[in-house]
CSV table of C-alpha atoms in Angstrom, one decimal:
chain,number,residue,atom,x,y,z
A,1,GLU,CA,79.4,208.6,224.7
A,2,ILE,CA,77.6,206.1,226.4
A,3,ARG,CA,77.3,202.5,225.2
A,4,HIS,CA,75.8,199.8,225.9
A,5,VAL,CA,77.0,196.8,226.3
A,6,ASP,CA,74.4,193.4,226.7
A,7,ILE,CA,76.7,190.8,229.1
A,8,PRO,CA,75.0,187.2,229.2
A,9,PRO,CA,72.5,186.6,231.9
A,10,SER,CA,75.1,184.5,234.8
A,11,PRO,CA,74.1,181.2,234.8
A,12,ILE,CA,71.4,179.3,237.6
A,13,PRO,CA,74.5,177.6,240.2
A,14,ALA,CA,73.5,173.7,238.9
A,15,ALA,CA,72.7,172.8,243.2
A,16,LEU,CA,69.3,174.6,242.4
A,17,LEU,CA,68.9,172.3,238.8
A,18,ALA,CA,69.2,169.2,240.2
A,19,ASP,CA,67.2,166.7,240.5
A,20,CYS,CA,65.6,166.7,243.5
A,21,PRO,CA,66.2,163.1,245.9
A,22,VAL,CA,63.8,160.6,245.9
A,23,PRO,CA,63.8,158.4,249.2
A,24,ASP,CA,64.3,154.8,248.4
A,25,ILE,CA,61.0,152.4,249.0
A,26,PRO,CA,62.5,149.1,251.0
A,27,GLU,CA,60.1,146.0,249.1
A,28,LEU,CA,59.0,145.2,253.2
A,29,PHE,CA,57.4,147.7,252.9
A,30,THR,CA,55.5,148.4,257.3
A,31,TRP,CA,54.1,150.8,258.5
A,32,GLY,CA,56.3,152.2,261.0
A,33,ASP,CA,57.9,152.7,257.6
A,34,SER,CA,55.5,154.8,256.0
A,35,LEU,CA,56.1,157.1,258.5
A,36,VAL,CA,60.0,157.6,258.3
A,37,LEU,CA,59.1,158.0,254.4
A,38,ASN,CA,57.0,160.0,254.6
A,39,GLU,CA,59.4,161.8,257.2
A,40,ARG,CA,61.7,161.8,254.4
A,41,LEU,CA,59.6,162.8,251.4
A,42,LEU,CA,58.5,165.7,253.2
A,43,THR,CA,62.3,166.5,253.4
A,44,SER,CA,62.8,166.6,250.1
A,45,LEU,CA,59.9,168.5,249.2
A,46,LEU,CA,61.0,170.6,251.1
A,47,ARG,CA,64.6,171.7,249.6
A,48,CYS,CA,63.2,170.8,246.6
A,49,ASN,CA,61.4,174.5,247.4
A,50,ASN,CA,63.9,176.1,249.0
A,51,ASP,CA,66.0,175.2,245.5
A,52,LYS,CA,62.8,176.8,243.5
A,53,VAL,CA,62.3,180.0,245.9
A,54,ALA,CA,66.3,180.7,245.6
A,55,ILE,CA,65.3,180.1,241.6
A,56,ARG,CA,62.8,182.8,242.1
A,57,GLU,CA,64.6,185.0,244.2
A,58,SER,CA,67.7,184.5,241.7
A,59,GLU,CA,65.5,185.1,238.6
A,60,LYS,CA,64.2,188.6,240.7
A,61,ILE,CA,67.3,190.2,241.5
A,62,ARG,CA,68.5,189.4,237.4
A,63,ASN,CA,65.3,190.9,236.0
A,64,ASN,CA,66.0,193.9,239.0
A,65,GLY,CA,69.6,194.7,237.1
A,66,ARG,CA,68.4,194.3,233.4
A,67,HIS,CA,64.7,196.8,234.4
A,68,LYS,CA,67.7,199.9,235.4
A,69,ASP,CA,70.0,199.4,232.9
A,70,ASN,CA,66.0,199.9,230.7
A,71,ARG,CA,65.7,202.8,232.6
A,72,LYS,CA,68.2,204.9,232.2
A,73,GLU,CA,68.7,204.9,228.8
């Protein structure tokens, strides 16, 4: 007899769900400061996008596992 047992999905790591850091904007702001801020903002955006890629990959692996289980029945 084959019995299927539902297993709760593994949680997405908290680090991937954490808020993305937002650089501080100084009160006195020069053109040079804006270049540094732009670099920091782009770096933060890149890290956030990498987190989203990791979440999508995790979900893809989780969903593929479900589909394989469904095909066995």
